Tab-separated table of C-alpha atoms in Angstrom:
chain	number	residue	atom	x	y	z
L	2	UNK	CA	0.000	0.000	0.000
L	3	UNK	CA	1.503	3.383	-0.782
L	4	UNK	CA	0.171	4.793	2.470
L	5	UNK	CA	3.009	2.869	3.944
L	6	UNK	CA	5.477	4.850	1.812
L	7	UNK	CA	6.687	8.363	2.437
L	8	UNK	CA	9.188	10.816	0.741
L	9	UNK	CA	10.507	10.709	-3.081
L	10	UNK	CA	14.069	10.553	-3.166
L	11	UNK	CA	14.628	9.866	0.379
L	12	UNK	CA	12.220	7.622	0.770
L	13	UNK	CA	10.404	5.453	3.915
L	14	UNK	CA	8.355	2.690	4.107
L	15	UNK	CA	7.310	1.639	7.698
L	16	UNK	CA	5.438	-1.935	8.667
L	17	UNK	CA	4.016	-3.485	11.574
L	18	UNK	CA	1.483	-3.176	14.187
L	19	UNK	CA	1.416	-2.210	18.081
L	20	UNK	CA	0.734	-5.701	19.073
L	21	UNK	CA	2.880	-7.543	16.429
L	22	UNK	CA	6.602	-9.175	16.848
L	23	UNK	CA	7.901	-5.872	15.578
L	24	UNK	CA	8.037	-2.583	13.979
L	25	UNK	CA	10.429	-1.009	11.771
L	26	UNK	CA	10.759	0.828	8.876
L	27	UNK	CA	13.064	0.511	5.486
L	28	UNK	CA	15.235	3.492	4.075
L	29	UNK	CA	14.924	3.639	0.441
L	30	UNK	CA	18.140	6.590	-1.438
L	31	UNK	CA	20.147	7.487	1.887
L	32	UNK	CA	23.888	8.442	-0.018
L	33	UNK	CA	26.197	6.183	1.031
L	34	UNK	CA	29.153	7.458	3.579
L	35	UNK	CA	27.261	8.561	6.236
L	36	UNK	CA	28.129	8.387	9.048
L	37	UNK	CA	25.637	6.359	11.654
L	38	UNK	CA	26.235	7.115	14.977
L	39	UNK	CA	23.910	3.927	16.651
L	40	UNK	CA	23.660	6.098	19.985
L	41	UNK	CA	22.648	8.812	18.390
L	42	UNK	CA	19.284	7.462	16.926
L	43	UNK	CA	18.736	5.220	20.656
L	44	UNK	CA	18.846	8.701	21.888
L	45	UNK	CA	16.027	9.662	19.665
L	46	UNK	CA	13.572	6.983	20.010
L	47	UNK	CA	14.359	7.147	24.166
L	48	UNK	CA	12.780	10.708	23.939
L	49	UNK	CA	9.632	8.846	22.347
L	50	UNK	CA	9.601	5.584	24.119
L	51	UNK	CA	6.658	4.754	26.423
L	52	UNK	CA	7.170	4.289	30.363
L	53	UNK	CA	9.436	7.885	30.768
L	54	UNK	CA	7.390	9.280	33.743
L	55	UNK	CA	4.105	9.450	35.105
L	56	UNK	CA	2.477	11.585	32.635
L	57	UNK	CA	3.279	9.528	29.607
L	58	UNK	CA	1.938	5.366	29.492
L	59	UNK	CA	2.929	3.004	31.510
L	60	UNK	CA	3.814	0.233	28.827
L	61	UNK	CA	7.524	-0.580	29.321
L	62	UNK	CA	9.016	-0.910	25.586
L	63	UNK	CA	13.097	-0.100	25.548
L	64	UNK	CA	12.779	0.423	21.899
L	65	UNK	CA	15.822	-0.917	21.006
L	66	UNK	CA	16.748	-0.313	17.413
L	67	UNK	CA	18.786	-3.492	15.146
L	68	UNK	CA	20.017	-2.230	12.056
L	69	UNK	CA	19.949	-4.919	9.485
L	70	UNK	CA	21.234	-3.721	5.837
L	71	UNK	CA	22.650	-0.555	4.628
L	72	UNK	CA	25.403	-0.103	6.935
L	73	UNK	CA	28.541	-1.429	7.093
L	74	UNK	CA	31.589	-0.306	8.943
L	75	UNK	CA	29.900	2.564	10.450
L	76	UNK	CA	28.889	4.075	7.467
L	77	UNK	CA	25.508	4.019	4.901
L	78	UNK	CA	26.407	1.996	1.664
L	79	UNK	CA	23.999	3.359	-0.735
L	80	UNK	CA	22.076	0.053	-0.373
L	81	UNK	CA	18.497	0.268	1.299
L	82	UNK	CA	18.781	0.644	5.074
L	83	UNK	CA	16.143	-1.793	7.422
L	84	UNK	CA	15.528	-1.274	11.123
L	85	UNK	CA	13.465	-2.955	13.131
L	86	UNK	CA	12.315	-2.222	16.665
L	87	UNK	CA	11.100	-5.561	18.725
L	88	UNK	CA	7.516	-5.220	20.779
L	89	UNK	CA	8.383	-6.243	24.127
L	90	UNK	CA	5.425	-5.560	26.252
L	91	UNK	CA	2.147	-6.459	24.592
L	92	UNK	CA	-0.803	-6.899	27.081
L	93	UNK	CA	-3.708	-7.563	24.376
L	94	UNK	CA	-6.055	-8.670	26.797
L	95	UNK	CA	-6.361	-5.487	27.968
L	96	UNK	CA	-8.313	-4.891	24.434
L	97	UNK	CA	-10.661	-7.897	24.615
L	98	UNK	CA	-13.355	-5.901	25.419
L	99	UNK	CA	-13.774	-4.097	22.290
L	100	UNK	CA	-12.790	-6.772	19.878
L	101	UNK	CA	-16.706	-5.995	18.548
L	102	UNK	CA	-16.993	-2.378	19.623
L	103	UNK	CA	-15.500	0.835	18.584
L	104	UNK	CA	-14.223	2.900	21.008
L	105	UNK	CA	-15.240	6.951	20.265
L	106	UNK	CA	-13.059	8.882	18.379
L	107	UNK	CA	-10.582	6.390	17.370
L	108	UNK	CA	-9.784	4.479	14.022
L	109	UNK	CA	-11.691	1.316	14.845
L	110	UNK	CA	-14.751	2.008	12.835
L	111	UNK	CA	-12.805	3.448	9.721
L	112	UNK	CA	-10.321	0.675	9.636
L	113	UNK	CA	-13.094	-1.671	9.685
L	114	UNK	CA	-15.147	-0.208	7.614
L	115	UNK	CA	-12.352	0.161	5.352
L	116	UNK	CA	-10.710	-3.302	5.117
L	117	UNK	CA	-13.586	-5.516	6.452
L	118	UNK	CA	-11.121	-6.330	9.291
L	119	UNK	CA	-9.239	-4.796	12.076
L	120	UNK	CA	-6.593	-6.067	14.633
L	121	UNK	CA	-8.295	-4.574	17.286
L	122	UNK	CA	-5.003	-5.066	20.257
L	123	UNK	CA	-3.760	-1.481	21.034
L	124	UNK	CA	-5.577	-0.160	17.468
L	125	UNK	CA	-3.046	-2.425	15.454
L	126	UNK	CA	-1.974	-0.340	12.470
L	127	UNK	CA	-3.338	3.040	13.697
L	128	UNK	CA	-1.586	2.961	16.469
L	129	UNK	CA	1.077	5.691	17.916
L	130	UNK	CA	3.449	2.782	18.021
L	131	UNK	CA	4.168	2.791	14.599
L	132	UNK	CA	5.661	6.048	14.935
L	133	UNK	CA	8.711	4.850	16.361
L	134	UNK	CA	9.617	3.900	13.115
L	135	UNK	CA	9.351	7.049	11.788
L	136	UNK	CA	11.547	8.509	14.933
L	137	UNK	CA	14.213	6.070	13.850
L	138	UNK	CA	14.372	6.356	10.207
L	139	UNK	CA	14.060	10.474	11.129
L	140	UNK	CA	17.288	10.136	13.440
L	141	UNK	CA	19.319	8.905	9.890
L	142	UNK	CA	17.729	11.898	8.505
L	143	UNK	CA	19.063	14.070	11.211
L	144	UNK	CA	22.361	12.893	10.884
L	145	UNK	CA	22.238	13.679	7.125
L	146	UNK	CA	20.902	17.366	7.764
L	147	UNK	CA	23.715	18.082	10.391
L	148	UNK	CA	26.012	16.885	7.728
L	149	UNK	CA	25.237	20.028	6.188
L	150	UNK	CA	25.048	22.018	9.320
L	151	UNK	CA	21.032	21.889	9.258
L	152	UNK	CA	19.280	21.781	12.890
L	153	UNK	CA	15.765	21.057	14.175
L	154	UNK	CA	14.395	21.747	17.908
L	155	UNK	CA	10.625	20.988	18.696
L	156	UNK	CA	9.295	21.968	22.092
L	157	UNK	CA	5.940	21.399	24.086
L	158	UNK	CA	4.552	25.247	23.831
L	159	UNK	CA	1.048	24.618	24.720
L	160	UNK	CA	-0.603	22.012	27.296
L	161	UNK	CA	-4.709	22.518	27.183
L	162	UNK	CA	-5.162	26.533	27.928
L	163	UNK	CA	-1.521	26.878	29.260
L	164	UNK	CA	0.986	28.553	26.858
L	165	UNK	CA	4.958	28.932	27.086
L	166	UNK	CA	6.333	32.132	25.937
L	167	UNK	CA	8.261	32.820	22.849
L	168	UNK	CA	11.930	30.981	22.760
L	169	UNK	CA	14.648	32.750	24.223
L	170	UNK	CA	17.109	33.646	21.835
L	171	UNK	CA	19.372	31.047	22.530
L	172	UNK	CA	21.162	27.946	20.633
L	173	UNK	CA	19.306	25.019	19.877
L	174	UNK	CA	22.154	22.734	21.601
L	175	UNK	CA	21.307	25.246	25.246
L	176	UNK	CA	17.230	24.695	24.314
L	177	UNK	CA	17.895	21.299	24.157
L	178	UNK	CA	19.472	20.945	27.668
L	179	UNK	CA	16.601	23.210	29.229
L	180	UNK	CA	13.559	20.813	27.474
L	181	UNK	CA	15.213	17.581	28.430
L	182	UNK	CA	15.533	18.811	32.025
L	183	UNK	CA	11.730	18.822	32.513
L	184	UNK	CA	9.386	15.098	31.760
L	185	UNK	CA	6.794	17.776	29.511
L	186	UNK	CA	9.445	18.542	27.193
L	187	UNK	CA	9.422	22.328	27.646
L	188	UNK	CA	11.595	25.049	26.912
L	189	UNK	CA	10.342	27.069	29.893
L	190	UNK	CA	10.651	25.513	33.023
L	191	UNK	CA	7.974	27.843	34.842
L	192	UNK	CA	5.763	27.087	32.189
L	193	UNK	CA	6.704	22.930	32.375
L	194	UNK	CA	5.803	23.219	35.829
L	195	UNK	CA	2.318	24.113	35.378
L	196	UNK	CA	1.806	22.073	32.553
L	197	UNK	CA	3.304	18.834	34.487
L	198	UNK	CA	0.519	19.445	36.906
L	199	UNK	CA	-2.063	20.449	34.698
L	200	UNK	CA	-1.313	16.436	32.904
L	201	UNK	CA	-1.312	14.626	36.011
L	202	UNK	CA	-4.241	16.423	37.515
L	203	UNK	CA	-6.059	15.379	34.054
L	204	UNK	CA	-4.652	11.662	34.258
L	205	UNK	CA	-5.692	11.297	38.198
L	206	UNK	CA	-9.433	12.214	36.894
L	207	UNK	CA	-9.086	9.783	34.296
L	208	UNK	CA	-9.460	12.139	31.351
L	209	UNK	CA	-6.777	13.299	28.503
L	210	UNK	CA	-5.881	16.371	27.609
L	211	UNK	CA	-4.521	18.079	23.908
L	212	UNK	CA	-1.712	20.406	23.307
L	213	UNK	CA	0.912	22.164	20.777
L	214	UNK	CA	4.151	21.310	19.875
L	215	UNK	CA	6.451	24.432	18.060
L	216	UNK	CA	9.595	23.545	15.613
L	217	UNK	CA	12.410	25.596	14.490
L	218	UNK	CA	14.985	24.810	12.005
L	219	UNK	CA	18.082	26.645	11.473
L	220	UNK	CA	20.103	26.932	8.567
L	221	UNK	CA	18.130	25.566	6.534
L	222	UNK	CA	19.308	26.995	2.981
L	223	UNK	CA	17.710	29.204	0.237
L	224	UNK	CA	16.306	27.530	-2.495
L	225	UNK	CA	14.074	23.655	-0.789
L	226	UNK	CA	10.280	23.054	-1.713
L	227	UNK	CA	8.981	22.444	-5.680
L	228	UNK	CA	6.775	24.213	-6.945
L	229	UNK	CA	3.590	23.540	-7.401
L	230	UNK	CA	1.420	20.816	-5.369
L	231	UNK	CA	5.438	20.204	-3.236
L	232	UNK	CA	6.184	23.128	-1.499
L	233	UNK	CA	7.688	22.743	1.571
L	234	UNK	CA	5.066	24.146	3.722
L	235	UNK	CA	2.722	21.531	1.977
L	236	UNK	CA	4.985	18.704	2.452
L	237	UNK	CA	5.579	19.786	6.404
L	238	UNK	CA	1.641	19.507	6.664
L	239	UNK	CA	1.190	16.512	4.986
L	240	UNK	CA	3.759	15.268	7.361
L	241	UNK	CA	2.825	16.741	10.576
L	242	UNK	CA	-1.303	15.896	9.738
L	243	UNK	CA	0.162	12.010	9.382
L	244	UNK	CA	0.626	11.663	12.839
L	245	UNK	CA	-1.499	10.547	15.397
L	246	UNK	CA	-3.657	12.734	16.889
L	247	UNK	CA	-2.858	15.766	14.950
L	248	UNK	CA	-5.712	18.295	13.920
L	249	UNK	CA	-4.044	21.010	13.030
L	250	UNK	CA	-0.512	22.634	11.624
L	251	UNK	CA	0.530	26.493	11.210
L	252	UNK	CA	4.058	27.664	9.666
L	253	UNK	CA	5.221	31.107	10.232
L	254	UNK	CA	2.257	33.808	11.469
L	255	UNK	CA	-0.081	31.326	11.059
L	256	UNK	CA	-3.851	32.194	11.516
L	257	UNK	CA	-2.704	35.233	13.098
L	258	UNK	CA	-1.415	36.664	9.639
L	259	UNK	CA	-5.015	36.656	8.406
L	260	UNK	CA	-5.830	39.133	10.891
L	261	UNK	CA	-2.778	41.321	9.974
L	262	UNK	CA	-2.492	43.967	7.128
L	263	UNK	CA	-0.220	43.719	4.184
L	264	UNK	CA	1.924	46.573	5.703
L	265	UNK	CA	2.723	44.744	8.636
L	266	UNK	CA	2.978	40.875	7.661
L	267	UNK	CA	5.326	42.211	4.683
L	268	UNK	CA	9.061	40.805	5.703
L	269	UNK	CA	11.165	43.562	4.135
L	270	UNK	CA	15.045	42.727	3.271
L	271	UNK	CA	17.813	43.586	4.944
L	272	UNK	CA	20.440	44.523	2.657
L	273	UNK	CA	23.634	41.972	3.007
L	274	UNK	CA	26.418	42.980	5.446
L	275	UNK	CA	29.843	43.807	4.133
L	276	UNK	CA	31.553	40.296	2.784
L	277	UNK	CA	28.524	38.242	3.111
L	278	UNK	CA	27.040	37.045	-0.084
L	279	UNK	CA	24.593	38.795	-1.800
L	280	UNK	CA	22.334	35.995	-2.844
L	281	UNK	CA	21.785	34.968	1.718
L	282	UNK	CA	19.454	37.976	1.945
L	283	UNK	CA	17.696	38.000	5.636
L	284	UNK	CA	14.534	39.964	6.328
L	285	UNK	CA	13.628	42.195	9.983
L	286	UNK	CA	10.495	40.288	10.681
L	287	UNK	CA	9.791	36.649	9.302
L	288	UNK	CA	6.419	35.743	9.306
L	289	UNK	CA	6.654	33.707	6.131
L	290	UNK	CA	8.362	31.151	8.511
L	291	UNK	CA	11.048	30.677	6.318
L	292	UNK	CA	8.912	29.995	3.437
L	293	UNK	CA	8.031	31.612	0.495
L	294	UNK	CA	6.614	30.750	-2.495
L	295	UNK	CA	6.314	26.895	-1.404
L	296	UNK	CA	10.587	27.478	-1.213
L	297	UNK	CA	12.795	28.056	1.884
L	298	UNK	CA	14.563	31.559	2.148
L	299	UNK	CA	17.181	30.818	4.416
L	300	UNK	CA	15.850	32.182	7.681
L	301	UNK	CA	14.416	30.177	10.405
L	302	UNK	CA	11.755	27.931	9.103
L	303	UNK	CA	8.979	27.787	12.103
L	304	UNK	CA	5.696	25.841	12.418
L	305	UNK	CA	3.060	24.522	15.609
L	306	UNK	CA	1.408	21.556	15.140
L	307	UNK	CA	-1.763	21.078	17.326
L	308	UNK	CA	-2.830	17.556	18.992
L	309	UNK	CA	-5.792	16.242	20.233
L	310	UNK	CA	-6.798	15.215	23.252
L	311	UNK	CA	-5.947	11.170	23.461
L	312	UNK	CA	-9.045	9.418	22.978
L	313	UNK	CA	-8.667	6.380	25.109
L	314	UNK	CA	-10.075	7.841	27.989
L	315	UNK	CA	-10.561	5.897	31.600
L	316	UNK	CA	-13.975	7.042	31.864
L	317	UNK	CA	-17.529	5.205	30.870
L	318	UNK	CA	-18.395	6.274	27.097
L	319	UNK	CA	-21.723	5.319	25.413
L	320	UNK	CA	-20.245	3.548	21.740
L	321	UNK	CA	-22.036	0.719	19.530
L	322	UNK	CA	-20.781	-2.228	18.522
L	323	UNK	CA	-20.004	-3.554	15.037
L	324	UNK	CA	-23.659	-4.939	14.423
L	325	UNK	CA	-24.697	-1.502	15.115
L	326	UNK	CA	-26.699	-2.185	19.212
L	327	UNK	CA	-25.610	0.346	21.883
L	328	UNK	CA	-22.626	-0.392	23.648
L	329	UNK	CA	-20.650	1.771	26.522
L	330	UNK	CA	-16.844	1.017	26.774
L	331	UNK	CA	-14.056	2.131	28.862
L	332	UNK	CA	-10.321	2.563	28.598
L	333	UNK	CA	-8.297	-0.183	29.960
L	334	UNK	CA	-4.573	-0.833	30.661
L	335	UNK	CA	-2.048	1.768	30.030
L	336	UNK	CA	-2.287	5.039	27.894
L	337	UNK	CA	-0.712	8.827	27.678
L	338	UNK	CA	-3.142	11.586	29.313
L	339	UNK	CA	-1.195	14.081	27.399
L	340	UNK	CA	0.818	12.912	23.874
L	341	UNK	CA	2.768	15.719	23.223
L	342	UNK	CA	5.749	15.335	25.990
L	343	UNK	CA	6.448	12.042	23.700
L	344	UNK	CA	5.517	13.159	20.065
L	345	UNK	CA	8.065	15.918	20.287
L	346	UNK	CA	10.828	13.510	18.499
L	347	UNK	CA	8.180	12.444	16.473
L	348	UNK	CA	7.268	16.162	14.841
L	349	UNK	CA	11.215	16.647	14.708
L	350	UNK	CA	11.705	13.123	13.087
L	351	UNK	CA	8.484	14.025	10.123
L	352	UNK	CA	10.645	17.543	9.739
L	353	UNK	CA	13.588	16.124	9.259
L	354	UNK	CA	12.537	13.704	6.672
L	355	UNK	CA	11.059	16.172	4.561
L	356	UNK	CA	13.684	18.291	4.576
L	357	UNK	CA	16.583	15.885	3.916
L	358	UNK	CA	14.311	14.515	0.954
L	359	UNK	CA	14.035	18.009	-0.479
L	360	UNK	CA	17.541	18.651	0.500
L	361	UNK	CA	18.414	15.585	-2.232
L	362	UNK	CA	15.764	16.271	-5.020
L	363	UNK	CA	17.786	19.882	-5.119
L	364	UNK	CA	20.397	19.041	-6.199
L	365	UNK	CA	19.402	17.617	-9.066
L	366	UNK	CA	17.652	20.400	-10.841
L	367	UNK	CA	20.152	22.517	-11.747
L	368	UNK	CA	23.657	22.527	-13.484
């Protein structure tokens, strides 16, 4: 199925399902001599394993990457790279109860409507787990970026009503130590605070609750995105709206620039600095987000992405089963209260794959 499939010329293609003997996902046009640093993409998928704290799910996975082709001595060899990522802790019993129902909100209706059958343990398919995959195949991409001094930083900005201010004007590797020091994933820590108890007030109640993740990427140069129906902003919403629980996706000013006038959302140039080239032309105010035109510009590229509220709840629901007679079910076993804290690697895994695949079809269009 092509659904499976992702990017052009560096292209994905994850498999498996939440209750399954594994995930993993196959790297289709990584250049060869790259170098893989193994700890590097661990790293990665530890930021979106399950069982990191008391406001994420309980479900003990280590996530534990084996590469199986496409590296050799270190290094990518041109050849198509396969990871896979074992399921350790499958408790499908905790499911049983809506083998015939469909719990509200969630893909168990579509999928069966869809395919005529569903693997109903932990929402097979549709679940969140499959998105380690993505985390790990977005770690190569990562590595590929930095090889051309390209950076990406995601941070939880929003938690239900509760919003962090903007980010201090600081480097990503100094944002990075601030988030990681807090289990929401924040770059404020007065703001993780209240969000921290905001989630585990929500989870004690048995209830979920949405939020908003913001990216950055730095140095990202002039000239990525295709014009017409593959312009980067596209392809970043395409790739933020295929994950899990995601309803919505802003670059730049966002909705806020349709409330602005021409005069003030214009970014007007700065003319180049003595020495620097003339074709790296920077703007005062950047609410394109980097992107204009469907093509980067070279200054920060910036987006939000918007999550719902999980919706395995641990509360009573009124549902109907799959002959269509009424039917109240209830969340069982273990599941997030908040997803963002966790999807943060995933939003900067989906960016980085979009841009190292634009990165590569870029190079080939002119002499």
């Amino acid at each position: 199925m092509a659904g499976n499939s992702f990017g052009q010329n560096f292209r994905i293609t994850t498999f498996g399902e939440s209750h399954g003997t594994a995930i993993g996902v196959i790297i289709d046009g990584c250049p060869s001599n790259l170098n893989i640093d193994l700890d590097f993409i661990q790293a990665e998928l530890d930021k979106r394993k399950p069982g990191q704290s008391k406001i994420t799910t309980q479900r003990k996975e280590s996530d534990t990457v084996q590469i199986l082709s496409g590296v050799f001595e270190g290094k990518t060899t041109g050849t198509p790279i396969a990871m896979i990522i074992p399921n350790e802790d499958q408790r499908s019993k905790d499911y049983a109860h809506i083998k015939d129902a469909y719990r509200p909100s969630h893909a168990d209706y579509t999928y069966d409507a869809k395919y005529g059958h569903r693997d109903h343990r932990g929402g097979g398919r549709s679940s969140a787990r499959e998105t380690a995959a993505r985390v790990a195949a977005g770690a190569i991409a990562k590595l590929l970026l930095a090889h051309h001094g390209i950076e990406i930083f995601g941070h939880v900005s929003a938690v239900g009503t509760i919003n962090a201010p903007q980010l201090a004007q600081i480097s990503i590797s100094e944002l990075l130590a601030i988030r990681e020091r807090n289990i929401v994933r924040c770059a404020d820590p007065a703001t993780a605070n209240q969000m921290i108890a905001l989630i585990d007030s929500i989870r004690l109640e048995g209830d979920t609750i949405g939020g908003k993740i913001s990216c950055i990427v730095k140095n990202c140069p002039v000239g990525l995105g295709e014009p017409v129906f593959d312009k980067l902003h596209a392809e970043l919403g395409k790739a933020m709206l295929s994950i899990n629980a995601v309803h919505g996706f802003d670059y730049g000013s966002g909705f806020d620039g349709s409330e602005m006038r021409g005069s003030e959302h214009n970014d007007l140039f700065i003319p180049p600095a003595e020495g620097e080239q003339a074709q790296n032309f920077k703007t005062v105010t950047n609410f394109s987000g980097g992107i204009q035109g469907g093509i980067s510009n070279g200054m920060d590229i910036t987006f939000r992405v918007a999550f719902k509220p999980v919706a395995t709840i641990m509360q009573s629901q009124q549902s109907l089963d799959s002959a269509g007679n009424s039917s109240n079910v209830q969340g069982k076993g273990r599941h997030d209260p908040c997803v963002v804290p966790r999807a943060v690697a995933i939003v900067e895994a989906m960016a980085a794959l979009v841009l190292a695949d634009h990165l590569l079809r870029d190079k080939v269009i002119k002499l």
